[in-house]
mmCIF file with all atom_site columns, C-alpha atoms in Angstrom:
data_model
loop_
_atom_site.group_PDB
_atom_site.id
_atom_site.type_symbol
_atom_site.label_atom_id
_atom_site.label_alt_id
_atom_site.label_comp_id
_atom_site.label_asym_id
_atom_site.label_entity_id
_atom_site.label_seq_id
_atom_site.pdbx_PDB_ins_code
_atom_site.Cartn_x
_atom_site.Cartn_y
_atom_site.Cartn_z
_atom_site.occupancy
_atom_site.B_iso_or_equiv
_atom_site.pdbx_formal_charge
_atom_site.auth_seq_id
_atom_site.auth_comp_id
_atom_site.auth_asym_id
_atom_site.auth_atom_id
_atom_site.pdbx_PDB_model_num
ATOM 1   C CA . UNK A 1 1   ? 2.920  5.716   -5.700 1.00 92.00 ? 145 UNK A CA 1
ATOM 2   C CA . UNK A 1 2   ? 6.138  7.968   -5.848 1.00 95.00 ? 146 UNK A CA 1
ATOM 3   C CA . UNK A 1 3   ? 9.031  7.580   -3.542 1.00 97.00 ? 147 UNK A CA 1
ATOM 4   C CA . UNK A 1 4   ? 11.383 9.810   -2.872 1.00 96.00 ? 148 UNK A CA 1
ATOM 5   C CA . UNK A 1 5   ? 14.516 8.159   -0.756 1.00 96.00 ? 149 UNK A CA 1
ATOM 6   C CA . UNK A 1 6   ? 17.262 9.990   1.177  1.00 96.00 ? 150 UNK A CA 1
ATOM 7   C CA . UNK A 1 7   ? 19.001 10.210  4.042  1.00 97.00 ? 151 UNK A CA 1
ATOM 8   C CA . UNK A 1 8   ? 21.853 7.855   3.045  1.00 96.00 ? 152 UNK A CA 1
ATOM 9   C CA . UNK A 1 9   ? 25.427 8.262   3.561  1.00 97.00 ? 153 UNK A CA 1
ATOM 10  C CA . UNK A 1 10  ? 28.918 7.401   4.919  1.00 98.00 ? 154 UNK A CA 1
ATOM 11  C CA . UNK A 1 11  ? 29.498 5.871   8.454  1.00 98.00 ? 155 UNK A CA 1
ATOM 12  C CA . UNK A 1 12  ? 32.220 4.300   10.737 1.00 98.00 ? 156 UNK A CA 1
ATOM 13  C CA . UNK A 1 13  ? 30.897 1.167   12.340 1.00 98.00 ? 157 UNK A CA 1
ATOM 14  C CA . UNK A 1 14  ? 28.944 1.197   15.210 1.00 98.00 ? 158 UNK A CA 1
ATOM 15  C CA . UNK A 1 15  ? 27.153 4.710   14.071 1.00 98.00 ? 159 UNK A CA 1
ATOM 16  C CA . UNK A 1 16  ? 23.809 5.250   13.083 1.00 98.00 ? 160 UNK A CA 1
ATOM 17  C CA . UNK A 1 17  ? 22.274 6.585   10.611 1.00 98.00 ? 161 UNK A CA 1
ATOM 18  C CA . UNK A 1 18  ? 18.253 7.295   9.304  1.00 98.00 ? 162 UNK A CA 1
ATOM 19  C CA . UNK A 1 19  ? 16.854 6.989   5.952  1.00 98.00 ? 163 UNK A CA 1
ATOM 20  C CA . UNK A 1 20  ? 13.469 8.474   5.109  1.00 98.00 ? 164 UNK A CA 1
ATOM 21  C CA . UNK A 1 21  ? 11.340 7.785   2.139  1.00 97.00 ? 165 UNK A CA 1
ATOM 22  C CA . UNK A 1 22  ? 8.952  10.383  0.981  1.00 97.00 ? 166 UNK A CA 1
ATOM 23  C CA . UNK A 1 23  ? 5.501  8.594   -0.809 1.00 95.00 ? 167 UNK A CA 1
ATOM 24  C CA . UNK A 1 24  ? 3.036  10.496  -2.878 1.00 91.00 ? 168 UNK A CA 1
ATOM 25  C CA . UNK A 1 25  ? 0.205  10.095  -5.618 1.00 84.00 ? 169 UNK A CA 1
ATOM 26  C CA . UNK A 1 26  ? -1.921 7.350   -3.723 1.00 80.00 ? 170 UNK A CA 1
ATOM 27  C CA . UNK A 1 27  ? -4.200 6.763   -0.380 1.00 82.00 ? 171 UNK A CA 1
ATOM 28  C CA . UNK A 1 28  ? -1.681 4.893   1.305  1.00 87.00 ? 172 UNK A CA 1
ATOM 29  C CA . UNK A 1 29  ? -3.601 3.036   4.148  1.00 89.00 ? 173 UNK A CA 1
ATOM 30  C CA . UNK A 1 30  ? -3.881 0.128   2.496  1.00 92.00 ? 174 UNK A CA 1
ATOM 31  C CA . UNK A 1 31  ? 0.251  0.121   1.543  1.00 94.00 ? 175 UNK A CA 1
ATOM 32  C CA . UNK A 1 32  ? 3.004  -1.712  2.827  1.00 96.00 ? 176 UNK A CA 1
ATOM 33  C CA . UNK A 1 33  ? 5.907  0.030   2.717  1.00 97.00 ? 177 UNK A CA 1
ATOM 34  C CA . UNK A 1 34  ? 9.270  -1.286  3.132  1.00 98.00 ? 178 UNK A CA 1
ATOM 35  C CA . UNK A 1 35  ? 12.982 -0.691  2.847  1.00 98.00 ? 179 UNK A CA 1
ATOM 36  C CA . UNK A 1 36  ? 15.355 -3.315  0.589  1.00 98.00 ? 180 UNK A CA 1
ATOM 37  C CA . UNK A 1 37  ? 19.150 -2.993  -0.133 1.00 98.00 ? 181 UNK A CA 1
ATOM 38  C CA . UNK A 1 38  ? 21.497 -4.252  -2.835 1.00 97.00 ? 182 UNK A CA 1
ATOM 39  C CA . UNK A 1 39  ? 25.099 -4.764  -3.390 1.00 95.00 ? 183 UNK A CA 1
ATOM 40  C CA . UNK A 1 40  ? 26.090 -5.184  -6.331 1.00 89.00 ? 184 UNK A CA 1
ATOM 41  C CA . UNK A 1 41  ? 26.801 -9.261  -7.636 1.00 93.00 ? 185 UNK A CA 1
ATOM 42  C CA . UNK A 1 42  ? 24.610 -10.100 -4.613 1.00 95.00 ? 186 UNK A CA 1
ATOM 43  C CA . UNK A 1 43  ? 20.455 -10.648 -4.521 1.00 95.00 ? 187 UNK A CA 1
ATOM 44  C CA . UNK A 1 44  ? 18.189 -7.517  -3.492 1.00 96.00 ? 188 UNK A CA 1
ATOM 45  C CA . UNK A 1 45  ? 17.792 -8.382  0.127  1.00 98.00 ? 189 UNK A CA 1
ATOM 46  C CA . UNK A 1 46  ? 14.898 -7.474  2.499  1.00 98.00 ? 190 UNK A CA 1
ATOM 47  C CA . UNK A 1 47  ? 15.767 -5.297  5.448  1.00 98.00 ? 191 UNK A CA 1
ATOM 48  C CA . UNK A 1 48  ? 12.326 -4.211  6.644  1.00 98.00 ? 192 UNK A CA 1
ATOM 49  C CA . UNK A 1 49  ? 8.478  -3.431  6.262  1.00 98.00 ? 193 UNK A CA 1
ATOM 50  C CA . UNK A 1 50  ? 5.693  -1.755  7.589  1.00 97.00 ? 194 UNK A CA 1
ATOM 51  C CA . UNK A 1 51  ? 2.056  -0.980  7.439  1.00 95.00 ? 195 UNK A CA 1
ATOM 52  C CA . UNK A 1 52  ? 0.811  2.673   7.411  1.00 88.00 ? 196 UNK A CA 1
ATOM 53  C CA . UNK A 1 53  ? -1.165 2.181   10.633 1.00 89.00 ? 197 UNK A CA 1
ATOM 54  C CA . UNK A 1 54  ? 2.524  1.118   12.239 1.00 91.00 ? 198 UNK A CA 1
ATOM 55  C CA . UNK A 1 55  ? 0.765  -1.591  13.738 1.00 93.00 ? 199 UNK A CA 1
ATOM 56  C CA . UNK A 1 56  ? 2.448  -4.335  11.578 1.00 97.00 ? 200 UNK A CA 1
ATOM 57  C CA . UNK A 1 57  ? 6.205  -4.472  11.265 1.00 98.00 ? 201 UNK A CA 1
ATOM 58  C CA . UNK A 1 58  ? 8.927  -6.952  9.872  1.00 98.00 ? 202 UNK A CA 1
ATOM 59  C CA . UNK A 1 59  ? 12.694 -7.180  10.147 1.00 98.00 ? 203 UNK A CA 1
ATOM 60  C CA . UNK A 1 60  ? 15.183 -9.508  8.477  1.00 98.00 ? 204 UNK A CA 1
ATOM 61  C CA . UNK A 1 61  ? 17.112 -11.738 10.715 1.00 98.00 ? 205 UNK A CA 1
ATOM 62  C CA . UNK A 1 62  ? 20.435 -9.298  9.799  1.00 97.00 ? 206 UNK A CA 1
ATOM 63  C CA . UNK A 1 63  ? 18.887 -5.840  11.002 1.00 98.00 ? 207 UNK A CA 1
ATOM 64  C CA . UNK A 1 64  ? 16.694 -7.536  13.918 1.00 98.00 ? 208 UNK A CA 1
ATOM 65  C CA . UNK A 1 65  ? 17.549 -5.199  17.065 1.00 98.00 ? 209 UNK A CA 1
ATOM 66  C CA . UNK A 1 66  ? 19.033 -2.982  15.352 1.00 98.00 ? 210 UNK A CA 1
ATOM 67  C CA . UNK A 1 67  ? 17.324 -1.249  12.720 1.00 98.00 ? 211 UNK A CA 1
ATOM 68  C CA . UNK A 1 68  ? 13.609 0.181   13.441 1.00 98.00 ? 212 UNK A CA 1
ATOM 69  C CA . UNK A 1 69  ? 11.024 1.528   11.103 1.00 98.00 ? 213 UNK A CA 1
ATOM 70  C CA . UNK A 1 70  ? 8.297  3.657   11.337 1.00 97.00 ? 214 UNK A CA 1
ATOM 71  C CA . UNK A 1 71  ? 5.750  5.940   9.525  1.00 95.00 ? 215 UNK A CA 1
ATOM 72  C CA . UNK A 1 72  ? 4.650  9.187   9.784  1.00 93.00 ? 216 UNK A CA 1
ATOM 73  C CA . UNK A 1 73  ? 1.289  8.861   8.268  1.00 88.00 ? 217 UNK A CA 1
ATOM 74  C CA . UNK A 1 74  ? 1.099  13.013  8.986  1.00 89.00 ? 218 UNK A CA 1
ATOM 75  C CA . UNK A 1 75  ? 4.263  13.558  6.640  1.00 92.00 ? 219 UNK A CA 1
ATOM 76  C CA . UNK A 1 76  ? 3.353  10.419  4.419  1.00 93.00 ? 220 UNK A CA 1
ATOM 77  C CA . UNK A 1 77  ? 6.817  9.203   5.379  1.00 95.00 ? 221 UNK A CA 1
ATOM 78  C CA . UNK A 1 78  ? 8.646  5.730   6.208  1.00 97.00 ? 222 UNK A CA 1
ATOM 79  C CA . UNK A 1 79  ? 11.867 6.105   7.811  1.00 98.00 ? 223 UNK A CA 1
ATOM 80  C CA . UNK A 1 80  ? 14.667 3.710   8.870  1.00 98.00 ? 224 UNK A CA 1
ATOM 81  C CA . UNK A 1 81  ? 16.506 4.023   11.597 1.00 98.00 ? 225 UNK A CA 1
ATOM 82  C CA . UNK A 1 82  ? 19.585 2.511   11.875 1.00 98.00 ? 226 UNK A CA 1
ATOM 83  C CA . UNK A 1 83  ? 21.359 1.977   14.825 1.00 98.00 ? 227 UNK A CA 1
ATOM 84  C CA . UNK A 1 84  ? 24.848 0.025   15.347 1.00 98.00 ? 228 UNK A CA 1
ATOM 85  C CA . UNK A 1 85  ? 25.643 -0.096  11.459 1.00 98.00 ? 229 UNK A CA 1
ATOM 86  C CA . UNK A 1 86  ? 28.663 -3.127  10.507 1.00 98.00 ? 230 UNK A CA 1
ATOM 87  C CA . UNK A 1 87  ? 30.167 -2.887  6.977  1.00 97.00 ? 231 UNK A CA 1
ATOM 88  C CA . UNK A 1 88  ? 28.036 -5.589  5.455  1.00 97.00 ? 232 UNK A CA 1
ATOM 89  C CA . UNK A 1 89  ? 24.869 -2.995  5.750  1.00 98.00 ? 233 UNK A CA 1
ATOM 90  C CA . UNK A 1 90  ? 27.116 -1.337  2.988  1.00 98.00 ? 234 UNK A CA 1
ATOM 91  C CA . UNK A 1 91  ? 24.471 -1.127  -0.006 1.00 98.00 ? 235 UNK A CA 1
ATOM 92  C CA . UNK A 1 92  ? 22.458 1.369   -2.236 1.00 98.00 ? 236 UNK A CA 1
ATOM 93  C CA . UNK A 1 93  ? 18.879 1.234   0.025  1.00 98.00 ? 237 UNK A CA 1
ATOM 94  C CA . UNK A 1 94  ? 15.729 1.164   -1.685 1.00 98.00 ? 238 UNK A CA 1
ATOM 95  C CA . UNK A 1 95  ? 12.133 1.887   -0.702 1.00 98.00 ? 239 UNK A CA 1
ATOM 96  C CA . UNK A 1 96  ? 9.358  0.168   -1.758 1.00 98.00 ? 240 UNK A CA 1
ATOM 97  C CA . UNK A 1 97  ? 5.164  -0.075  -1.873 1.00 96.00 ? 241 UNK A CA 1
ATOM 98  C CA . UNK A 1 98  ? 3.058  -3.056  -2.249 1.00 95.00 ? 242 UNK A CA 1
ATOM 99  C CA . UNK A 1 99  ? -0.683 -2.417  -2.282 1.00 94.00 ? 243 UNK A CA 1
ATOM 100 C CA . UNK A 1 100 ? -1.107 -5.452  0.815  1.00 93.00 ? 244 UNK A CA 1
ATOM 101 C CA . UNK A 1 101 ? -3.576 -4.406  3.311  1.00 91.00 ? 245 UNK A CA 1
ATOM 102 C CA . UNK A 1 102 ? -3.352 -8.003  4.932  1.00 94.00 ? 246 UNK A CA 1
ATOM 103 C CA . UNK A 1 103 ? 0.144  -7.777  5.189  1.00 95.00 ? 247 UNK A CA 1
ATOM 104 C CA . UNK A 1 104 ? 1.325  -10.720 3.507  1.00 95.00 ? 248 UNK A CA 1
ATOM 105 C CA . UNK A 1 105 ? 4.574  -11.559 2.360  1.00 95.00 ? 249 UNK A CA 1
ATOM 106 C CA . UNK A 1 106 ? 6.297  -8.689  2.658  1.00 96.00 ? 250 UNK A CA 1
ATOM 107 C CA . UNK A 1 107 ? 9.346  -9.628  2.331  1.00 97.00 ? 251 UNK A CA 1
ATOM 108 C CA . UNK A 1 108 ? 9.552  -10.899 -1.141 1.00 97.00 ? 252 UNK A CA 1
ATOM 109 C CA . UNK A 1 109 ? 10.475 -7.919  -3.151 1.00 96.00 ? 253 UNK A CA 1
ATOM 110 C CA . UNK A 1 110 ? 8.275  -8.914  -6.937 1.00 96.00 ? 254 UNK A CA 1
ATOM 111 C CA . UNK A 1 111 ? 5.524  -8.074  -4.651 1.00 94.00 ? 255 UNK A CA 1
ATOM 112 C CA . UNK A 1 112 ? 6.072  -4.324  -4.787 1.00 96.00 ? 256 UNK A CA 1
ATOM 113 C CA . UNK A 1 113 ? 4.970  -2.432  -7.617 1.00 94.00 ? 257 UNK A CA 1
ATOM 114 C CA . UNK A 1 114 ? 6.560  1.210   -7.190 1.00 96.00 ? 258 UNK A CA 1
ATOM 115 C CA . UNK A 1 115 ? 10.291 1.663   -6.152 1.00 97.00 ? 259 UNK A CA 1
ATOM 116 C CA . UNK A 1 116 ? 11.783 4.355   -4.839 1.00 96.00 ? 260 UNK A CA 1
ATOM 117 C CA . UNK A 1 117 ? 15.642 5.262   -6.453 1.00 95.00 ? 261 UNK A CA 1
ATOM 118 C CA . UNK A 1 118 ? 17.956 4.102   -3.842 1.00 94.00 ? 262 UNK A CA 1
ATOM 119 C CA . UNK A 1 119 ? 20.243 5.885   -1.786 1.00 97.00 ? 263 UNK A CA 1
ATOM 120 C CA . UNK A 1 120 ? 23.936 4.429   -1.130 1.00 98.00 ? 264 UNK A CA 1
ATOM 121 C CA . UNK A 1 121 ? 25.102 3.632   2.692  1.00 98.00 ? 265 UNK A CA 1
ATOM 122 C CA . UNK A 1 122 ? 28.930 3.162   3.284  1.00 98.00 ? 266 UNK A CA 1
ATOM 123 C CA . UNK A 1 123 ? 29.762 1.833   6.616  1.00 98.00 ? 267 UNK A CA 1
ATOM 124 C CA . UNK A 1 124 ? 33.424 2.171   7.222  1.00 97.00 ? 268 UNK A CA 1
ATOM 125 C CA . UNK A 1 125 ? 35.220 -0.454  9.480  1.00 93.00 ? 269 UNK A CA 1
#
């Protein structure tokens, strides 16, 4: 699968801002997709995941009620919306596809085999 990531960008606190992640070469129904982040000297960290059906979702405790994802199954997109951004979401975002139809584990980040080059978000304070 190829992944095309964008929508990243700089921010005061308390705005939002959506990412979208463009997917291509595969049937994805059977694909989890999902969004990670990294800063650099700290561990790639789950932010959320999805199945193509949008039936199946998962948040990390950090983004929980405030980030949402979804996916456009149409466009063969997965976007991230987020909503009330805080400096600490400050990171180069990532998206990712795991080949998961049961939807297990999805937030441990060996499971995905295609990765998506990452697009920064600065959140001012």
């Amino acid at each position: 699968v190829q992944l095309q990531a964008s929508g990243g960008g700089v921010v005061q606190a308390g705005e939002s801002l959506r990412l979208s992640c463009a997917a291509s070469g595969r049937a994805l129904s059977r694909y989890v997709m999902a969004w990670f982040r990294l800063v650099p000297g700290k561990e790639r960290e789950f932010v959320a995941a999805i199945d193509w059906s949008g039936d199946r979702t998962s948040y990390s405790d950090s983004v929980k009620g405030r980030f949402s994802i979804s996916s456009d199954n149409a466009k063969n997109t997965v976007a991230l919306q987020m909503n009330s951004l805080k400096p600490e979401d400050t990171a180069v975002y990532y998206c990712a596809a795991d080949l998961n139809p049961l939807f297990r584990a999805v937030q441990y980040g060996k499971k995905y085999s295609d990765w998506g080059q990452g697009t920064l978000v600065t959140v001012s304070s």
